[in-house]
CSV table of C-alpha atoms in Angstrom, one decimal:
chain,number,residue,atom,x,y,z
A,1334,UNK,CA,0.0,0.0,0.0
A,1335,UNK,CA,1.1,3.5,-0.7
A,1336,UNK,CA,1.7,5.1,2.6
A,1337,UNK,CA,2.9,8.6,1.6
A,1338,UNK,CA,2.1,10.6,4.7
A,1339,UNK,CA,4.9,11.6,7.1
A,1340,UNK,CA,5.0,9.9,10.4
A,1341,UNK,CA,7.5,9.2,13.2
A,1342,UNK,CA,10.9,8.0,12.0
A,1343,UNK,CA,13.0,6.0,14.5
A,1344,UNK,CA,16.4,6.3,13.0
A,1345,UNK,CA,18.9,8.9,14.3
A,1346,UNK,CA,21.3,10.4,11.8
A,1347,UNK,CA,25.1,10.0,12.4
A,1348,UNK,CA,27.1,13.2,11.9
A,1349,UNK,CA,30.7,13.9,11.0
A,1350,UNK,CA,33.1,13.0,13.7
A,1351,UNK,CA,33.5,15.5,16.6
A,1352,UNK,CA,36.0,15.2,19.4
A,1353,UNK,CA,35.4,17.0,22.7
A,1354,UNK,CA,36.6,16.2,26.2
A,1355,UNK,CA,34.3,16.6,29.2
A,1356,UNK,CA,36.3,19.5,30.5
A,1357,UNK,CA,36.1,21.3,27.2
A,1358,UNK,CA,32.4,20.8,27.2
A,1359,UNK,CA,32.1,22.1,30.8
A,1360,UNK,CA,34.2,25.1,29.9
A,1361,UNK,CA,31.4,26.1,27.4
A,1362,UNK,CA,28.8,26.2,30.1
A,1363,UNK,CA,28.0,29.1,32.4
A,1364,UNK,CA,29.0,29.0,36.1
A,1365,UNK,CA,25.3,28.8,37.0
A,1366,UNK,CA,24.7,25.8,34.7
A,1367,UNK,CA,27.7,24.0,36.3
A,1368,UNK,CA,26.4,24.8,39.8
A,1369,UNK,CA,23.0,23.4,38.8
A,1370,UNK,CA,24.5,20.1,37.7
A,1371,UNK,CA,26.7,19.9,40.8
A,1372,UNK,CA,23.6,20.5,43.0
A,1373,UNK,CA,21.6,17.9,41.1
A,1374,UNK,CA,24.1,15.2,41.8
A,1375,UNK,CA,24.7,16.5,45.3
A,1376,UNK,CA,28.4,17.0,44.6
A,1377,UNK,CA,30.1,19.1,47.4
A,1378,UNK,CA,31.4,22.5,46.3
A,1379,UNK,CA,31.7,26.0,47.6
A,1380,UNK,CA,29.2,28.6,46.4
A,1381,UNK,CA,31.8,31.3,46.0
A,1382,UNK,CA,34.2,29.2,44.0
A,1383,UNK,CA,35.4,30.4,40.7
A,1384,UNK,CA,34.1,28.7,37.5
A,1385,UNK,CA,37.4,27.0,36.8
A,1386,UNK,CA,37.4,25.3,40.2
A,1387,UNK,CA,33.8,24.1,39.7
A,1388,UNK,CA,34.7,22.7,36.2
A,1389,UNK,CA,37.5,20.8,37.8
A,1390,UNK,CA,35.2,19.3,40.5
A,1391,UNK,CA,32.6,18.3,38.0
A,1392,UNK,CA,35.1,16.9,35.5
A,1393,UNK,CA,36.7,14.8,38.3
A,1394,UNK,CA,33.2,13.5,39.2
A,1395,UNK,CA,32.5,12.2,35.6
A,1396,UNK,CA,32.7,8.5,36.6
A,1397,UNK,CA,30.4,9.0,39.6
A,1398,UNK,CA,27.7,10.8,37.7
A,1399,UNK,CA,27.7,8.5,34.7
A,1400,UNK,CA,27.6,5.4,37.0
A,1401,UNK,CA,24.7,6.9,39.0
A,1402,UNK,CA,22.8,7.8,35.9
A,1403,UNK,CA,23.4,4.4,34.2
A,1404,UNK,CA,22.1,2.6,37.2
A,1405,UNK,CA,18.8,4.6,36.9
A,1406,UNK,CA,18.3,3.8,33.2
A,1407,UNK,CA,15.5,1.7,31.8
A,1408,UNK,CA,15.5,-0.5,28.7
A,1409,UNK,CA,14.6,2.4,26.4
A,1410,UNK,CA,17.5,4.5,27.8
A,1411,UNK,CA,19.8,1.6,27.3
A,1412,UNK,CA,18.8,1.2,23.7
A,1413,UNK,CA,19.2,4.9,23.1
A,1414,UNK,CA,22.6,5.0,24.8
A,1415,UNK,CA,23.8,2.2,22.4
A,1416,UNK,CA,22.7,4.3,19.4
A,1417,UNK,CA,24.7,7.3,20.7
A,1418,UNK,CA,27.8,5.2,21.4
A,1419,UNK,CA,27.5,3.6,18.0
A,1420,UNK,CA,27.6,7.0,16.4
A,1421,UNK,CA,30.8,8.0,18.3
A,1422,UNK,CA,28.7,10.3,20.5
A,1423,UNK,CA,27.7,12.7,17.7
A,1424,UNK,CA,24.1,12.2,16.5
A,1425,UNK,CA,21.0,13.9,15.1
A,1426,UNK,CA,17.9,12.3,16.4
A,1427,UNK,CA,15.6,13.8,13.7
A,1428,UNK,CA,12.2,12.3,14.4
A,1429,UNK,CA,13.4,9.5,16.7
A,1430,UNK,CA,11.6,11.1,19.7
A,1431,UNK,CA,12.6,8.6,22.3
A,1432,UNK,CA,16.2,9.3,21.5
A,1433,UNK,CA,15.6,13.0,21.4
A,1434,UNK,CA,14.0,13.0,24.9
A,1435,UNK,CA,16.8,10.8,26.2
A,1436,UNK,CA,19.5,13.2,24.9
A,1437,UNK,CA,17.7,16.3,26.2
A,1438,UNK,CA,17.5,14.7,29.7
A,1439,UNK,CA,21.3,13.9,29.6
A,1440,UNK,CA,21.9,17.5,28.4
A,1441,UNK,CA,20.1,18.9,31.5
A,1442,UNK,CA,22.3,16.6,33.6
A,1443,UNK,CA,25.5,17.8,32.0
A,1444,UNK,CA,26.5,14.6,30.1
A,1445,UNK,CA,25.7,15.6,26.5
A,1446,UNK,CA,26.4,18.8,24.6
A,1447,UNK,CA,23.4,20.2,22.7
A,1448,UNK,CA,25.0,21.6,19.5
A,1449,UNK,CA,21.6,22.8,18.3
A,1450,UNK,CA,17.9,21.7,18.7
A,1451,UNK,CA,18.5,18.5,16.7
A,1452,UNK,CA,22.2,17.8,17.2
A,1453,UNK,CA,24.0,16.4,20.2
A,1454,UNK,CA,27.5,15.3,21.2
A,1455,UNK,CA,28.6,13.1,24.1
A,1456,UNK,CA,32.1,14.0,25.3
A,1457,UNK,CA,34.6,11.1,24.7
A,1458,UNK,CA,35.3,10.7,28.5
A,1459,UNK,CA,31.6,10.2,29.1
A,1460,UNK,CA,31.4,7.7,26.3
A,1461,UNK,CA,34.3,5.7,27.7
A,1462,UNK,CA,32.6,5.3,31.1
A,1463,UNK,CA,29.2,4.3,29.6
A,1464,UNK,CA,30.9,1.8,27.3
A,1465,UNK,CA,32.5,0.2,30.4
A,1466,UNK,CA,29.2,-0.1,32.1
A,1467,UNK,CA,27.7,-2.0,29.2
A,1468,UNK,CA,30.2,-4.8,30.0
A,1469,UNK,CA,29.0,-5.0,33.6
A,1470,UNK,CA,26.4,-7.7,34.0
A,1471,UNK,CA,25.3,-6.5,37.4
A,1472,UNK,CA,24.5,-3.0,36.0
A,1473,UNK,CA,22.5,-4.5,33.2
A,1474,UNK,CA,20.5,-6.5,35.7
A,1475,UNK,CA,19.8,-3.3,37.5
A,1476,UNK,CA,18.4,-1.8,34.3
A,1477,UNK,CA,16.0,-4.7,33.9
A,1478,UNK,CA,14.8,-4.2,37.5
A,1479,UNK,CA,14.5,-0.4,36.9
A,1480,UNK,CA,12.3,-1.0,33.9
A,1481,UNK,CA,10.0,-3.3,35.8
A,1482,UNK,CA,9.7,-0.9,38.7
A,1483,UNK,CA,9.2,2.2,36.7
A,1484,UNK,CA,6.6,0.6,34.4
A,1485,UNK,CA,4.6,-0.4,37.5
A,1486,UNK,CA,4.9,3.0,39.1
A,1487,UNK,CA,3.7,4.8,36.0
A,1488,UNK,CA,1.1,2.1,35.4
A,1489,UNK,CA,-0.4,2.7,38.9
A,1490,UNK,CA,-0.4,6.5,38.4
A,1491,UNK,CA,-1.9,6.3,34.9
A,1492,UNK,CA,-4.6,4.1,36.3
A,1493,UNK,CA,-5.4,5.6,39.7
A,1494,UNK,CA,-4.1,9.2,39.5
A,1495,UNK,CA,-3.4,10.0,43.1
A,1496,UNK,CA,-2.8,7.5,45.9
A,1497,UNK,CA,-1.9,7.9,49.5
A,1498,UNK,CA,1.6,6.5,50.0
A,1499,UNK,CA,0.2,3.7,52.1
A,1500,UNK,CA,-2.2,2.6,49.4
A,1501,UNK,CA,0.5,3.0,46.7
A,1502,UNK,CA,2.9,0.9,48.7
A,1503,UNK,CA,0.2,-1.8,49.3
A,1504,UNK,CA,-0.5,-2.0,45.5
A,1505,UNK,CA,3.2,-1.9,44.5
A,1506,UNK,CA,4.3,-4.4,47.2
A,1507,UNK,CA,1.6,-6.9,46.0
A,1508,UNK,CA,3.5,-7.2,42.7
A,1509,UNK,CA,7.1,-6.3,43.6
A,1510,UNK,CA,7.9,-7.1,47.2
A,1511,UNK,CA,10.0,-4.5,48.9
A,1512,UNK,CA,10.6,-2.5,52.1
A,1513,UNK,CA,8.3,0.5,52.6
A,1514,UNK,CA,11.1,2.9,53.3
A,1515,UNK,CA,13.1,1.6,50.3
A,1516,UNK,CA,10.1,2.3,47.9
A,1517,UNK,CA,9.7,5.9,49.1
A,1518,UNK,CA,13.4,6.5,48.7
A,1519,UNK,CA,13.3,4.9,45.3
A,1520,UNK,CA,10.3,7.1,44.2
A,1521,UNK,CA,12.2,10.2,45.3
A,1522,UNK,CA,15.3,9.2,43.3
A,1523,UNK,CA,13.4,8.2,40.1
A,1524,UNK,CA,11.2,11.3,40.2
A,1525,UNK,CA,14.2,13.5,40.6
A,1526,UNK,CA,15.8,11.9,37.6
A,1527,UNK,CA,12.8,11.6,35.3
A,1528,UNK,CA,10.3,14.1,36.6
A,1529,UNK,CA,7.2,12.3,35.4
A,1530,UNK,CA,5.2,12.2,38.7
A,1531,UNK,CA,5.1,14.1,41.9
A,1532,UNK,CA,5.5,13.3,45.6
A,1533,UNK,CA,3.5,15.4,48.1
A,1534,UNK,CA,4.1,14.9,51.8
A,1535,UNK,CA,4.0,16.6,55.2
A,1536,UNK,CA,5.2,15.1,58.5
A,1537,UNK,CA,2.1,12.9,58.8
A,1538,UNK,CA,0.9,12.3,55.2
A,1539,UNK,CA,2.4,11.2,51.9
A,1540,UNK,CA,0.9,11.1,48.4
A,1541,UNK,CA,2.1,9.9,45.0
A,1542,UNK,CA,0.5,11.9,42.2
A,1543,UNK,CA,0.1,11.7,38.4
A,1544,UNK,CA,1.7,14.9,37.2
A,1545,UNK,CA,-1.1,15.7,34.8
A,1546,UNK,CA,-3.3,16.6,37.8
A,1547,UNK,CA,-0.9,19.4,38.6
A,1548,UNK,CA,-1.5,21.5,35.6
A,1549,UNK,CA,-3.0,24.2,37.8
A,1550,UNK,CA,-0.1,26.2,39.1
A,1551,UNK,CA,0.4,26.6,42.9
A,1552,UNK,CA,-1.3,23.4,43.7
A,1553,UNK,CA,-0.6,22.3,47.3
A,1554,UNK,CA,-1.0,19.2,49.5
A,1555,UNK,CA,-4.6,20.2,50.5
A,1556,UNK,CA,-5.5,20.3,46.8
A,1557,UNK,CA,-4.1,16.9,46.1
A,1558,UNK,CA,-6.1,15.4,49.0
A,1559,UNK,CA,-9.4,16.1,47.3
A,1560,UNK,CA,-8.6,13.5,44.6
A,1561,UNK,CA,-8.2,10.8,47.3
A,1562,UNK,CA,-11.0,9.0,49.0
A,1563,UNK,CA,-9.8,6.4,51.5
A,1564,UNK,CA,-13.0,4.5,51.1
A,1565,UNK,CA,-12.6,4.4,47.3
A,1566,UNK,CA,-13.5,1.1,45.5
A,1567,UNK,CA,-10.4,0.7,43.3
A,1568,UNK,CA,-10.7,-1.5,40.3
A,1569,UNK,CA,-8.2,-4.3,40.5
A,1570,UNK,CA,-5.9,-5.3,37.7
A,1571,UNK,CA,-3.3,-8.1,37.3
A,1572,UNK,CA,0.4,-7.4,37.6
A,1573,UNK,CA,0.7,-7.9,33.9
A,1574,UNK,CA,-2.1,-5.4,33.2
A,1575,UNK,CA,-0.7,-2.7,35.5
A,1576,UNK,CA,2.8,-3.1,34.0
A,1577,UNK,CA,1.3,-2.6,30.6
A,1578,UNK,CA,-0.6,0.5,31.5
A,1579,UNK,CA,2.5,2.6,30.8
A,1580,UNK,CA,2.7,1.3,27.3
A,1581,UNK,CA,-0.1,0.8,24.8
A,1582,UNK,CA,-0.3,-3.0,25.4
A,1583,UNK,CA,-3.3,-2.9,27.8
A,1584,UNK,CA,-5.3,-0.6,25.5
A,1585,UNK,CA,-4.6,-2.7,22.5
A,1586,UNK,CA,-7.4,-5.2,23.4
A,1587,UNK,CA,-10.2,-2.6,23.1
A,1588,UNK,CA,-12.1,-2.2,19.8
A,1589,UNK,CA,-11.8,1.6,19.8
A,1590,UNK,CA,-8.0,1.4,20.2
A,1591,UNK,CA,-7.7,-1.3,17.5
A,1592,UNK,CA,-9.8,0.8,15.1
A,1593,UNK,CA,-7.7,3.9,15.7
A,1594,UNK,CA,-4.4,1.9,15.4
A,1595,UNK,CA,-5.6,0.3,12.2
A,1596,UNK,CA,-6.2,3.7,10.7
A,1597,UNK,CA,-2.7,4.9,11.8
A,1598,UNK,CA,-0.9,1.8,10.4
A,1599,UNK,CA,-2.9,2.1,7.1
A,1600,UNK,CA,-1.7,5.6,6.5
A,1601,UNK,CA,1.7,5.8,8.2
A,1602,UNK,CA,4.9,3.8,8.6
A,1603,UNK,CA,5.1,3.0,12.3
A,1604,UNK,CA,7.1,0.4,14.3
A,1605,UNK,CA,6.5,-0.7,17.9
A,1606,UNK,CA,8.6,2.2,19.3
A,1607,UNK,CA,6.6,4.7,17.3
A,1608,UNK,CA,3.3,3.4,18.7
A,1609,UNK,CA,4.7,3.8,22.2
A,1610,UNK,CA,5.7,7.4,21.5
A,1611,UNK,CA,2.2,8.0,20.1
A,1612,UNK,CA,0.5,6.5,23.1
A,1613,UNK,CA,2.7,8.3,25.7
A,1614,UNK,CA,2.8,11.8,24.1
A,1615,UNK,CA,-0.6,12.0,22.3
A,1616,UNK,CA,-3.1,9.5,23.8
A,1617,UNK,CA,-2.2,9.7,27.5
A,1618,UNK,CA,-2.1,13.5,27.6
A,1619,UNK,CA,-5.5,13.6,26.0
A,1620,UNK,CA,-6.9,11.1,28.5
A,1621,UNK,CA,-5.6,13.2,31.3
A,1622,UNK,CA,-6.9,16.4,29.8
A,1623,UNK,CA,-10.4,14.9,29.6
A,1624,UNK,CA,-10.2,13.8,33.3
A,1625,UNK,CA,-9.1,17.2,34.6
A,1626,UNK,CA,-11.7,18.8,32.3
A,1627,UNK,CA,-9.1,20.9,30.6
A,1628,UNK,CA,-11.0,23.5,28.4
A,1629,UNK,CA,-8.2,23.3,25.8
A,1630,UNK,CA,-8.2,19.5,25.5
A,1631,UNK,CA,-9.1,19.3,21.9
A,1632,UNK,CA,-6.7,22.1,20.9
A,1633,UNK,CA,-4.0,20.2,22.8
A,1634,UNK,CA,-4.8,17.0,21.1
A,1635,UNK,CA,-4.6,18.7,17.7
A,1636,UNK,CA,-1.2,20.2,18.5
A,1637,UNK,CA,0.1,16.9,19.8
A,1638,UNK,CA,-1.0,15.0,16.7
A,1639,UNK,CA,0.4,17.8,14.5
A,1640,UNK,CA,3.8,17.3,16.2
A,1641,UNK,CA,4.1,13.7,15.0
A,1642,UNK,CA,2.0,13.4,11.9
A,1643,UNK,CA,1.1,15.2,8.6
A,1644,UNK,CA,-2.2,14.9,6.8
A,1645,UNK,CA,-3.6,14.4,3.4
A,1646,UNK,CA,-6.3,17.0,4.1
A,1647,UNK,CA,-8.5,18.4,6.9
A,1648,UNK,CA,-11.0,15.6,6.6
A,1649,UNK,CA,-8.1,13.1,7.2
A,1650,UNK,CA,-7.0,15.0,10.3
A,1651,UNK,CA,-10.6,15.2,11.7
A,1652,UNK,CA,-11.1,11.5,11.3
A,1653,UNK,CA,-7.8,10.9,13.1
A,1654,UNK,CA,-8.8,13.1,16.0
A,1655,UNK,CA,-12.2,11.4,16.2
A,1656,UNK,CA,-10.7,8.0,16.4
A,1657,UNK,CA,-8.4,9.1,19.3
A,1658,UNK,CA,-11.3,10.6,21.1
A,1659,UNK,CA,-13.3,7.4,20.7
A,1660,UNK,CA,-10.8,5.6,23.0
A,1661,UNK,CA,-12.2,7.6,26.0
A,1662,UNK,CA,-15.2,5.3,26.7
A,1663,UNK,CA,-13.1,2.1,27.1
A,1664,UNK,CA,-10.0,3.5,28.7
A,1665,UNK,CA,-9.3,3.1,32.5
A,1666,UNK,CA,-9.9,6.5,34.1
A,1667,UNK,CA,-8.1,7.5,37.3
A,1668,UNK,CA,-11.0,9.8,38.1
A,1669,UNK,CA,-13.1,6.6,38.4
A,1670,UNK,CA,-10.4,4.7,40.3
A,1671,UNK,CA,-9.5,2.7,37.2
A,1672,UNK,CA,-13.0,2.0,35.9
A,1673,UNK,CA,-14.0,3.2,32.4
A,1674,UNK,CA,-16.8,5.4,31.2
A,1675,UNK,CA,-18.6,2.3,29.9
A,1676,UNK,CA,-18.3,0.5,33.3
A,1677,UNK,CA,-19.6,3.6,35.1
A,1678,UNK,CA,-22.6,3.8,32.8
A,1679,UNK,CA,-23.3,0.1,33.3
A,1680,UNK,CA,-23.6,0.9,37.0
A,1681,UNK,CA,-20.5,-0.8,38.2
A,1682,UNK,CA,-19.8,0.5,41.7
A,1683,UNK,CA,-17.2,3.2,42.2
A,1684,UNK,CA,-16.7,6.1,44.5
A,1685,UNK,CA,-15.6,9.6,43.6
């Protein structure tokens, strides 16, 4: 079939060879940027130090920050790291969005130079450390564990929205057994690194929150509480289902999703990674916008689809949007504690 519309492309583009040491890269940053990176990794330094001194401290910490970061990677990050190393550190992600987000994250953490909006370089010292970790079997085991943990964390938050920490721990521990204090520390570290959810806590109370709920600026702990009802009847899912909530796998069993995906595949070239990008950055934001009753939800959906796809005409675009919106009735909704609109209409018990 002639699929002549533009869609996501998952191949990065390798550039001409560039050689840059970590110190040389750090020299190109401002003092404020270096201090921000030092603070992120909790590296001791004096606030009144000169830039040259801060560069030296951070350069000498290269092994520590790369090891720390590598041990927080998931399977996607591992795959993207291999692409970067294969290109000798110099790469243009183009429309490989998973790679682009990965490189932007490393750039914020001082391990990748952003040459321009679509060109990145990883200093050769940093490459050397990452290459050595790829040979470490224990580190690779940690990445497998990270992937399993993170998928479950995001699966729970995509399904239930906001949970008291006690309830979150109960659900998590039923699937991945762990110590209660360990999990909270783990949530803190992962959120600091990825920033895809929020932790709200006082001396007596702790909550884990889907970040989409926090679109209103200045939201506080008391605002989060209104989304939590301790007597709520949460819909139960299997461990496999919860782990698949963060990808499109759970949704793929529904007729509305199959119909939408069939349309996309008929008109665009997509592989499995592309579908996950589409689900994470188009469908999930729309589901969240609907649940917080965002007045710009349709405008946001249109913009998000525009970012990843082109259209034959306006009629084609409108059909695309209608198919995405059609998913709403069958999707698990955190505002209904995991139940769908259809289940609510059928009278299945749930509590706001």
